Amino acid sequence: MSYVRDGADIYRRSFALIRAEADLERFDPVLERVVVRMIHACGMVDLAADVAASPAFAERAVAALDAGGAVLCDTQMVAAGVARSRLPAANPVVCTLSEPAVAELAVRLGTTRTAAAVELWRDRLPGAVVVIGNAPTALFHLLELIAAGGRAPAAVIGVPVGFVGAAESKRALADTDLEHLVVHGRRGGSAIAAAAVNAIASPLE
Amino acid sequence: MSYVRDGADIYRRSFALIRAEADLERFDPVLERVVVRMIHACGMVDLAADVAASPAFAERAVAALDAGGAVLCDTQMVAAGVARSRLPAANPVVCTLSEPAVAELAVRLGTTRTAAAVELWRDRLPGAVVVIGNAPTALFHLLELIAAGGRAPAAVIGVPVGFVGAAESKRALADTDLEHLVVHGRRGGSAIAAAAVNAIASPLE
């Protein structure tokens, strides 16, 4: 069979195709690389149109990782997608969803397990990069926790996916003062989320 | 904030929305549930139009899992997304990508690490469900391995994503006699792949 077998060549050709087809002009250089990686992870160049970020998002997220900040992930799938070798400071990659306290906490708070798992991030939020790739309730819960006086993370990658609450939770995030990156609408997911982290971890590639 | 906090209710509403919006008529009941889950994982009802499967795919994949077949995944992200609690026979979930032999094997075979990792599946292929959510080269390599006399798996979920080789590798899979499920075109990814496995693991939900 005839196909490209060289990994570096595949990446090069992929990124060239994305840059030829996607409308990336409105992004600054660091964010442009992040968006290219997000497109690469989902195969859709029109994703660019739905991407929004606060002006200092990329700078703050890069600085947070350089300073050793944790990467707080809503699911194990997002955590599995974070390339440890790209992280600049052996940053901890944390997913609290399987911690024993979560099931009971979810019942007590009257919410989902993914939202309850966010409660366990409280002490780790300052300086951290939050990455929500799946659960709108996790993103809503984070916003509630901060609105109620919880300390804010350095940056939030908010790309939950789906049909109930995903678009609304991302609009709510975009309306806050938090440094954020979102994909508006229903699209998102763990692959796009992990790709964004990986791009921020090696912004000059 | 006002949003749905009940996980079961979120699933119910999501699946109802998907079934209201997506064109699912051409799928049999088991495959319909698989496609609903795949759509749920990516937020796009028009994914249905790109889904294709061999007639016996769903039946064979369900039977393979019931019989204890392994789930062979191209990446750790796909493996992380497989819900162990849904698997009917404590099926092994295998990703060989980080095995020490892979890097050298990739150099020797002149291919990517994800393709080389497929070599290590050889003895486990009979009775297994293969799940490729990322790397077109892994899918191409699987097809080459089988064309050269390697034993076939029970079923192949082939949903690599991207711009170089993804569409071509899925067309090549669909042209074989292998029981297969694909998403034609550039779309795919680990979330869609894992959702397909999870739906097959609990087909009557």
CSV table of C-alpha atoms in Angstrom, one decimal:
chain,number,residue,atom,x,y,z
A,1,MET,CA,0.0,0.0,0.0
A,2,SER,CA,1.2,3.5,-0.8
A,3,TYR,CA,0.9,6.0,2.1
A,4,VAL,CA,3.1,8.4,4.0
A,5,ARG,CA,4.9,6.4,6.8
A,6,ASP,CA,7.2,9.1,8.2
A,7,GLY,CA,5.6,10.6,11.4
A,8,ALA,CA,7.4,14.0,11.0
A,9,ASP,CA,6.4,14.3,7.4
A,10,ILE,CA,2.7,13.4,8.2
A,11,TYR,CA,2.7,16.2,10.8
A,12,ARG,CA,4.3,18.7,8.4
A,13,ARG,CA,1.9,17.9,5.6
A,14,SER,CA,-1.1,18.0,8.0
A,15,PHE,CA,-0.2,21.4,9.4
A,16,ALA,CA,0.5,22.8,5.9
A,17,LEU,CA,-3.0,21.6,4.8
A,18,ILE,CA,-4.6,23.1,7.8
A,19,ARG,CA,-2.9,26.4,7.4
A,20,ALA,CA,-3.9,26.4,3.7
A,21,GLU,CA,-7.5,25.7,4.4
A,22,ALA,CA,-8.4,27.3,7.7
A,23,ASP,CA,-9.1,30.9,8.4
A,24,LEU,CA,-6.5,31.7,11.1
A,25,GLU,CA,-5.8,35.3,10.5
A,26,ARG,CA,-7.5,36.7,13.6
A,27,PHE,CA,-5.3,34.6,16.0
A,28,ASP,CA,-1.9,35.8,17.5
A,29,PRO,CA,1.0,33.5,16.7
A,30,VAL,CA,0.8,31.4,19.9
A,31,LEU,CA,-2.9,31.0,19.7
A,32,GLU,CA,-2.7,30.2,16.0
A,33,ARG,CA,-0.5,27.2,16.8
A,34,VAL,CA,-3.0,26.1,19.4
A,35,VAL,CA,-5.9,26.3,16.9
A,36,VAL,CA,-3.9,24.4,14.3
A,37,ARG,CA,-3.4,21.6,16.8
A,38,MET,CA,-7.1,21.6,17.8
A,39,ILE,CA,-8.1,21.3,14.1
A,40,HIS,CA,-5.5,18.6,13.7
A,41,ALA,CA,-7.2,16.6,16.5
A,42,CYS,CA,-10.7,16.8,15.0
A,43,GLY,CA,-10.2,16.9,11.2
A,44,MET,CA,-12.3,20.0,10.7
A,45,VAL,CA,-10.8,23.3,9.5
A,46,ASP,CA,-14.0,25.2,10.2
A,47,LEU,CA,-13.5,24.6,13.9
A,48,ALA,CA,-11.5,27.9,13.8
A,49,ALA,CA,-14.7,29.9,13.4
A,50,ASP,CA,-16.0,28.7,16.8
A,51,VAL,CA,-12.8,29.3,18.7
A,52,ALA,CA,-12.7,32.2,21.1
A,53,ALA,CA,-10.1,33.2,23.7
A,54,SER,CA,-9.5,36.0,26.1
A,55,PRO,CA,-6.7,38.3,24.9
A,56,ALA,CA,-4.1,37.1,27.4
A,57,PHE,CA,-5.1,33.5,27.5
A,58,ALA,CA,-2.2,32.0,25.5
A,59,GLU,CA,0.4,34.1,27.4
A,60,ARG,CA,-1.0,33.2,30.8
A,61,ALA,CA,-1.5,29.5,30.0
A,62,VAL,CA,2.1,29.2,28.7
A,63,ALA,CA,3.4,31.1,31.8
A,64,ALA,CA,1.4,28.9,34.1
A,65,LEU,CA,2.9,25.7,32.6
A,66,ASP,CA,6.4,27.2,32.6
A,67,ALA,CA,6.0,27.9,36.3
A,68,GLY,CA,5.1,24.3,37.1
A,69,GLY,CA,1.3,24.8,37.4
A,70,ALA,CA,-0.9,21.7,37.5
A,71,VAL,CA,-3.0,20.6,34.5
A,72,LEU,CA,-6.5,19.8,36.0
A,73,CYS,CA,-8.5,17.6,33.7
A,74,ASP,CA,-12.2,16.7,34.0
A,75,THR,CA,-11.7,13.1,32.6
A,76,GLN,CA,-9.0,10.4,32.4
A,77,MET,CA,-9.3,10.6,28.7
A,78,VAL,CA,-8.2,14.2,28.6
A,79,ALA,CA,-5.4,13.4,31.1
A,80,ALA,CA,-4.3,10.4,28.9
A,81,GLY,CA,-4.0,12.8,25.9
A,82,VAL,CA,-1.7,15.2,27.6
A,83,ALA,CA,1.8,14.5,26.3
A,84,ARG,CA,3.9,14.4,29.4
A,85,SER,CA,7.1,14.8,27.4
A,86,ARG,CA,6.0,18.2,26.1
A,87,LEU,CA,5.3,19.7,29.5
A,88,PRO,CA,7.9,22.2,30.4
A,89,ALA,CA,8.2,21.6,34.2
A,90,ALA,CA,7.1,18.0,34.8
A,91,ASN,CA,3.8,19.5,35.6
A,92,PRO,CA,1.3,17.3,37.6
A,93,VAL,CA,-1.6,16.1,35.4
A,94,VAL,CA,-4.5,15.6,37.7
A,95,CYS,CA,-7.9,14.0,37.3
A,96,THR,CA,-9.9,13.6,40.5
A,97,LEU,CA,-12.9,11.8,38.9
A,98,SER,CA,-12.0,8.4,40.3
A,99,GLU,CA,-11.2,9.6,43.8
A,100,PRO,CA,-13.3,7.7,46.4
A,101,ALA,CA,-14.9,10.8,47.8
A,102,VAL,CA,-16.5,11.8,44.5
A,103,ALA,CA,-19.5,9.6,44.3
A,104,GLU,CA,-20.8,10.6,47.8
A,105,LEU,CA,-19.9,14.2,47.2
A,106,ALA,CA,-22.0,14.2,44.0
A,107,VAL,CA,-25.0,12.9,45.9
A,108,ARG,CA,-24.5,15.5,48.6
A,109,LEU,CA,-24.2,18.4,46.2
A,110,GLY,CA,-27.0,17.1,43.9
A,111,THR,CA,-24.8,17.1,40.8
A,112,THR,CA,-22.9,14.9,38.5
A,113,ARG,CA,-19.7,13.1,39.5
A,114,THR,CA,-17.6,15.1,37.0
A,115,ALA,CA,-18.9,18.3,38.7
A,116,ALA,CA,-18.2,16.9,42.2
A,117,ALA,CA,-14.7,16.0,41.1
A,118,VAL,CA,-14.1,19.8,40.5
A,119,GLU,CA,-14.7,20.4,44.2
A,120,LEU,CA,-11.5,18.4,44.9
A,121,TRP,CA,-9.5,20.9,42.8
A,122,ARG,CA,-10.1,23.8,45.1
A,123,ASP,CA,-6.6,24.0,46.7
A,124,ARG,CA,-4.9,23.3,43.5
A,125,LEU,CA,-6.6,26.0,41.3
A,126,PRO,CA,-4.2,28.9,41.8
A,127,GLY,CA,-1.6,28.8,39.1
A,128,ALA,CA,-3.2,25.8,37.4
A,129,VAL,CA,-4.4,25.3,33.9
A,130,VAL,CA,-7.9,23.8,33.9
A,131,VAL,CA,-8.9,21.6,31.0
A,132,ILE,CA,-12.6,20.5,30.6
A,133,GLY,CA,-13.1,18.4,27.5
A,134,ASN,CA,-16.3,16.5,28.4
A,135,ALA,CA,-18.7,17.6,31.0
A,136,PRO,CA,-20.6,20.9,30.9
A,137,THR,CA,-21.6,20.4,34.5
A,138,ALA,CA,-17.9,20.4,35.5
A,139,LEU,CA,-17.4,23.7,33.8
A,140,PHE,CA,-20.6,25.2,35.3
A,141,HIS,CA,-19.5,23.9,38.7
A,142,LEU,CA,-16.0,25.6,38.3
A,143,LEU,CA,-17.7,28.9,37.5
A,144,GLU,CA,-20.0,28.6,40.6
A,145,LEU,CA,-17.1,27.7,42.8
A,146,ILE,CA,-15.2,30.8,41.7
A,147,ALA,CA,-18.2,33.1,41.8
A,148,ALA,CA,-18.7,31.9,45.4
A,149,GLY,CA,-15.2,33.1,46.3
A,150,GLY,CA,-13.0,30.2,45.3
A,151,ARG,CA,-9.6,31.2,43.9
A,152,ALA,CA,-9.2,31.3,40.1
A,153,PRO,CA,-6.9,29.2,38.0
A,154,ALA,CA,-4.3,30.8,35.7
A,155,ALA,CA,-6.3,29.7,32.6
A,156,VAL,CA,-9.3,27.6,31.6
A,157,ILE,CA,-9.5,25.5,28.4
A,158,GLY,CA,-13.3,25.0,28.3
A,159,VAL,CA,-14.3,22.7,25.4
A,160,PRO,CA,-17.0,20.4,26.8
A,161,VAL,CA,-18.9,18.6,24.0
A,162,GLY,CA,-22.5,17.8,23.5
A,163,PHE,CA,-26.2,18.6,23.4
A,164,VAL,CA,-27.2,19.6,26.9
A,165,GLY,CA,-25.4,22.5,28.5
A,166,ALA,CA,-22.2,22.4,26.5
A,167,ALA,CA,-22.8,25.5,24.5
A,168,GLU,CA,-24.3,27.3,27.5
A,169,SER,CA,-21.4,26.5,29.8
A,170,LYS,CA,-18.9,27.8,27.3
A,171,ARG,CA,-20.9,31.0,26.8
A,172,ALA,CA,-20.9,31.4,30.6
A,173,LEU,CA,-17.2,30.9,30.8
A,174,ALA,CA,-16.6,33.4,28.0
A,175,ASP,CA,-18.7,36.0,29.9
A,176,THR,CA,-16.4,35.8,33.0
A,177,ASP,CA,-13.1,37.6,33.6
A,178,LEU,CA,-11.2,34.2,33.6
A,179,GLU,CA,-8.5,33.7,31.1
A,180,HIS,CA,-10.2,31.2,28.8
A,181,LEU,CA,-10.2,29.3,25.5
A,182,VAL,CA,-13.5,27.9,24.2
A,183,VAL,CA,-15.0,26.2,21.2
A,184,HIS,CA,-18.4,27.7,21.0
A,185,GLY,CA,-21.4,25.5,20.2
A,186,ARG,CA,-21.8,21.7,20.6
A,187,ARG,CA,-18.3,20.7,19.4
A,188,GLY,CA,-15.4,20.0,21.7
A,189,GLY,CA,-14.2,16.9,23.4
A,190,SER,CA,-11.2,15.3,25.0
A,191,ALA,CA,-9.1,15.1,21.9
A,192,ILE,CA,-9.5,18.9,21.2
A,193,ALA,CA,-8.9,19.6,24.8
A,194,ALA,CA,-5.7,17.6,25.0
A,195,ALA,CA,-4.4,19.0,21.7
A,196,ALA,CA,-4.8,22.5,23.1
A,197,VAL,CA,-2.8,21.7,26.2
A,198,ASN,CA,-0.1,20.0,24.1
A,199,ALA,CA,0.2,23.0,21.9
A,200,ILE,CA,0.5,25.4,24.8
A,201,ALA,CA,3.1,23.2,26.4
A,202,SER,CA,5.3,23.5,23.3
A,203,PRO,CA,4.1,26.8,21.8
A,204,LEU,CA,7.1,27.4,19.5
A,205,GLU,CA,7.0,24.2,17.6
B,1,MET,CA,-26.8,29.1,37.7
B,2,SER,CA,-29.5,27.2,36.1
B,3,TYR,CA,-28.6,24.0,34.3
B,4,VAL,CA,-29.4,20.3,34.4
B,5,ARG,CA,-27.4,18.6,37.1
B,6,ASP,CA,-28.7,15.0,37.0
B,7,GLY,CA,-26.4,12.8,34.9
B,8,ALA,CA,-29.1,10.3,33.9
B,9,ASP,CA,-31.4,13.2,32.8
B,10,ILE,CA,-28.6,14.8,30.8
B,11,TYR,CA,-28.0,11.5,28.9
B,12,ARG,CA,-31.8,11.1,28.3
B,13,ARG,CA,-32.2,14.6,26.9
B,14,SER,CA,-29.0,14.3,24.9
B,15,PHE,CA,-30.0,11.0,23.2
B,16,ALA,CA,-33.6,12.4,22.6
B,17,LEU,CA,-32.1,15.4,20.9
B,18,ILE,CA,-29.8,13.3,18.8
B,19,ARG,CA,-32.6,11.0,17.7
B,20,ALA,CA,-34.8,14.0,16.8
B,21,GLU,CA,-32.1,15.7,14.7
B,22,ALA,CA,-30.0,12.9,13.2
B,23,ASP,CA,-30.9,10.8,10.2
B,24,LEU,CA,-30.6,7.3,11.6
B,25,GLU,CA,-33.1,5.3,9.6
B,26,ARG,CA,-30.7,3.2,7.6
B,27,PHE,CA,-29.1,1.7,10.7
B,28,ASP,CA,-30.2,-1.5,12.4
B,29,PRO,CA,-31.1,-1.2,16.1
B,30,VAL,CA,-27.7,-2.1,17.6
B,31,LEU,CA,-25.8,0.1,15.1
B,32,GLU,CA,-28.3,2.9,15.7
B,33,ARG,CA,-27.3,3.0,19.4
B,34,VAL,CA,-23.6,2.9,18.4
B,35,VAL,CA,-24.1,5.9,16.0
B,36,VAL,CA,-26.1,7.8,18.7
B,37,ARG,CA,-23.2,7.4,21.1
B,38,MET,CA,-20.6,8.4,18.5
B,39,ILE,CA,-22.7,11.6,17.8
B,40,HIS,CA,-22.9,12.2,21.5
B,41,ALA,CA,-19.1,12.1,21.7
B,42,CYS,CA,-18.5,14.7,19.1
B,43,GLY,CA,-21.6,17.0,19.2
B,44,MET,CA,-22.4,16.6,15.5
B,45,VAL,CA,-25.6,14.9,14.2
B,46,ASP,CA,-24.4,15.0,10.6
B,47,LEU,CA,-21.7,12.5,11.6
B,48,ALA,CA,-24.3,9.8,10.8
B,49,ALA,CA,-24.0,10.5,7.1
B,50,ASP,CA,-20.3,9.5,7.1
B,51,VAL,CA,-20.8,6.3,9.1
B,52,ALA,CA,-20.5,3.0,7.3
B,53,ALA,CA,-20.4,-0.5,8.6
B,54,SER,CA,-20.3,-4.0,7.1
B,55,PRO,CA,-23.7,-5.8,7.6
B,56,ALA,CA,-22.6,-8.1,10.4
B,57,PHE,CA,-20.3,-5.7,12.1
B,58,ALA,CA,-22.5,-4.9,15.2
B,59,GLU,CA,-23.4,-8.6,15.7
B,60,ARG,CA,-19.8,-9.8,15.4
B,61,ALA,CA,-18.4,-7.0,17.6
B,62,VAL,CA,-21.0,-7.6,20.4
B,63,ALA,CA,-20.3,-11.4,20.2
B,64,ALA,CA,-16.6,-10.9,20.4
B,65,LEU,CA,-16.9,-8.8,23.5
B,66,ASP,CA,-19.3,-11.3,25.1
B,67,ALA,CA,-16.8,-14.0,24.4
B,68,GLY,CA,-14.1,-12.2,26.3
B,69,GLY,CA,-12.2,-10.8,23.3
B,70,ALA,CA,-9.6,-8.2,23.8
B,71,VAL,CA,-10.1,-4.5,22.9
B,72,LEU,CA,-6.9,-3.5,21.0
B,73,CYS,CA,-6.5,0.3,21.0
B,74,ASP,CA,-4.0,2.4,18.9
B,75,THR,CA,-3.5,5.0,21.7
B,76,GLN,CA,-3.8,5.4,25.4
B,77,MET,CA,-6.4,8.0,24.9
B,78,VAL,CA,-8.8,5.5,23.3
B,79,ALA,CA,-8.0,2.9,26.0
B,80,ALA,CA,-8.7,5.5,28.7
B,81,GLY,CA,-12.1,6.2,27.1
B,82,VAL,CA,-13.2,2.5,27.2
B,83,ALA,CA,-15.6,2.2,30.2
B,84,ARG,CA,-14.3,-0.9,31.9
B,85,SER,CA,-17.6,-1.2,33.9
B,86,ARG,CA,-19.6,-1.7,30.7
B,87,LEU,CA,-17.4,-4.5,29.3
B,88,PRO,CA,-19.3,-7.8,29.5
B,89,ALA,CA,-16.4,-10.1,30.3
B,90,ALA,CA,-13.8,-8.1,32.0
B,91,ASN,CA,-12.2,-7.9,28.5
B,92,PRO,CA,-8.6,-6.9,28.4
B,93,VAL,CA,-8.1,-3.4,27.1
B,94,VAL,CA,-4.7,-3.3,25.4
B,95,CYS,CA,-2.5,-0.5,24.0
B,96,THR,CA,1.0,-1.5,23.0
B,97,LEU,CA,2.2,1.9,22.0
B,98,SER,CA,4.4,2.5,25.1
B,99,GLU,CA,6.0,-1.0,25.0
B,100,PRO,CA,9.8,-0.7,24.9
B,101,ALA,CA,10.1,-2.7,21.6
B,102,VAL,CA,8.0,-0.2,19.7
B,103,ALA,CA,10.5,2.6,19.0
B,104,GLU,CA,13.1,0.3,17.5
B,105,LEU,CA,10.5,-1.7,15.6
B,106,ALA,CA,9.3,1.5,14.0
B,107,VAL,CA,12.8,2.3,12.8
B,108,ARG,CA,13.3,-1.2,11.5
B,109,LEU,CA,9.9,-1.2,9.7
B,110,GLY,CA,10.4,2.3,8.4
B,111,THR,CA,7.0,3.4,9.8
B,112,THR,CA,5.4,5.3,12.6
B,113,ARG,CA,5.4,4.1,16.2
B,114,THR,CA,1.6,3.7,16.2
B,115,ALA,CA,2.0,1.4,13.1
B,116,ALA,CA,4.8,-0.5,14.7
B,117,ALA,CA,2.7,-1.0,17.9
B,118,VAL,CA,0.1,-2.9,15.7
B,119,GLU,CA,2.8,-5.5,15.0
B,120,LEU,CA,2.7,-6.4,18.7
B,121,TRP,CA,-1.1,-7.3,18.4
B,122,ARG,CA,-0.5,-10.2,16.0
B,123,ASP,CA,-1.1,-13.1,18.4
B,124,ARG,CA,-4.0,-11.2,20.1
B,125,LEU,CA,-6.0,-10.4,16.9
B,126,PRO,CA,-8.2,-13.5,16.6
B,127,GLY,CA,-11.4,-12.8,18.5
B,128,ALA,CA,-10.4,-9.2,19.3
B,129,VAL,CA,-12.1,-5.9,18.6
B,130,VAL,CA,-9.6,-3.5,17.1
B,131,VAL,CA,-10.2,0.2,17.8
B,132,ILE,CA,-8.2,2.8,15.8
B,133,GLY,CA,-9.1,6.3,16.8
B,134,ASN,CA,-6.0,8.3,15.8
B,135,ALA,CA,-3.4,7.0,13.5
B,136,PRO,CA,-4.1,6.2,9.8
B,137,THR,CA,-0.7,4.5,9.6
B,138,ALA,CA,-1.9,2.0,12.3
B,139,LEU,CA,-4.9,1.2,10.3
B,140,PHE,CA,-2.9,0.8,7.0
B,141,HIS,CA,-0.4,-1.4,8.9
B,142,LEU,CA,-3.2,-3.6,10.2
B,143,LEU,CA,-4.5,-4.1,6.7
B,144,GLU,CA,-1.0,-4.9,5.4
B,145,LEU,CA,-0.4,-7.4,8.2
B,146,ILE,CA,-3.7,-9.2,7.4
B,147,ALA,CA,-3.2,-9.1,3.6
B,148,ALA,CA,0.2,-10.7,4.2
B,149,GLY,CA,-1.5,-13.7,6.0
B,150,GLY,CA,-1.9,-12.4,9.5
B,151,ARG,CA,-5.1,-13.6,11.3
B,152,ALA,CA,-8.1,-11.2,11.2
B,153,PRO,CA,-9.7,-9.7,14.3
B,154,ALA,CA,-13.5,-10.2,14.9
B,155,ALA,CA,-14.2,-6.6,14.1
B,156,VAL,CA,-12.4,-3.3,13.4
B,157,ILE,CA,-13.6,0.1,14.5
B,158,GLY,CA,-11.6,2.3,12.1
B,159,VAL,CA,-12.0,6.0,12.9
B,160,PRO,CA,-8.6,7.6,12.5
B,161,VAL,CA,-8.8,11.4,12.3
B,162,GLY,CA,-7.0,13.9,10.2
B,163,PHE,CA,-5.6,15.3,7.0
B,164,VAL,CA,-3.0,12.8,5.7
B,165,GLY,CA,-4.1,9.3,5.2
B,166,ALA,CA,-7.2,9.2,7.4
B,167,ALA,CA,-9.8,9.2,4.7
B,168,GLU,CA,-7.7,6.9,2.5
B,169,SER,CA,-7.1,4.3,5.3
B,170,LYS,CA,-10.8,4.2,6.1
B,171,ARG,CA,-11.7,3.7,2.4
B,172,ALA,CA,-9.1,0.9,2.3
B,173,LEU,CA,-10.7,-0.8,5.4
B,174,ALA,CA,-14.2,-0.5,3.9
B,175,ASP,CA,-12.9,-2.3,0.8
B,176,THR,CA,-11.8,-5.4,2.7
B,177,ASP,CA,-13.8,-8.3,3.9
B,178,LEU,CA,-13.1,-7.4,7.5
B,179,GLU,CA,-16.1,-6.6,9.7
B,180,HIS,CA,-15.8,-2.9,10.1
B,181,LEU,CA,-17.2,0.4,11.3
B,182,VAL,CA,-15.8,3.6,9.8
B,183,VAL,CA,-16.5,7.3,9.7
B,184,HIS,CA,-15.5,8.3,6.2
B,185,GLY,CA,-13.6,11.5,5.6
B,186,ARG,CA,-11.4,13.4,7.9
B,187,ARG,CA,-13.5,13.2,11.0
B,188,GLY,CA,-12.9,10.6,13.7
B,189,GLY,CA,-10.8,10.5,16.9
B,190,SER,CA,-10.4,8.8,20.2
B,191,ALA,CA,-13.6,10.1,21.7
B,192,ILE,CA,-15.7,8.7,18.8
B,193,ALA,CA,-13.7,5.5,18.9
B,194,ALA,CA,-14.2,4.9,22.6
B,195,ALA,CA,-17.9,5.8,22.4
B,196,ALA,CA,-18.4,3.1,19.7
B,197,VAL,CA,-16.7,0.5,21.9
B,198,ASN,CA,-18.8,1.6,24.9
B,199,ALA,CA,-22.0,1.4,22.9
B,200,ILE,CA,-21.1,-2.1,21.6
B,201,ALA,CA,-20.3,-3.2,25.2
B,202,SER,CA,-23.8,-2.3,26.3
B,203,PRO,CA,-25.9,-2.5,23.2
B,204,LEU,CA,-29.3,-2.7,24.8
B,205,GLU,CA,-29.0,0.5,26.9
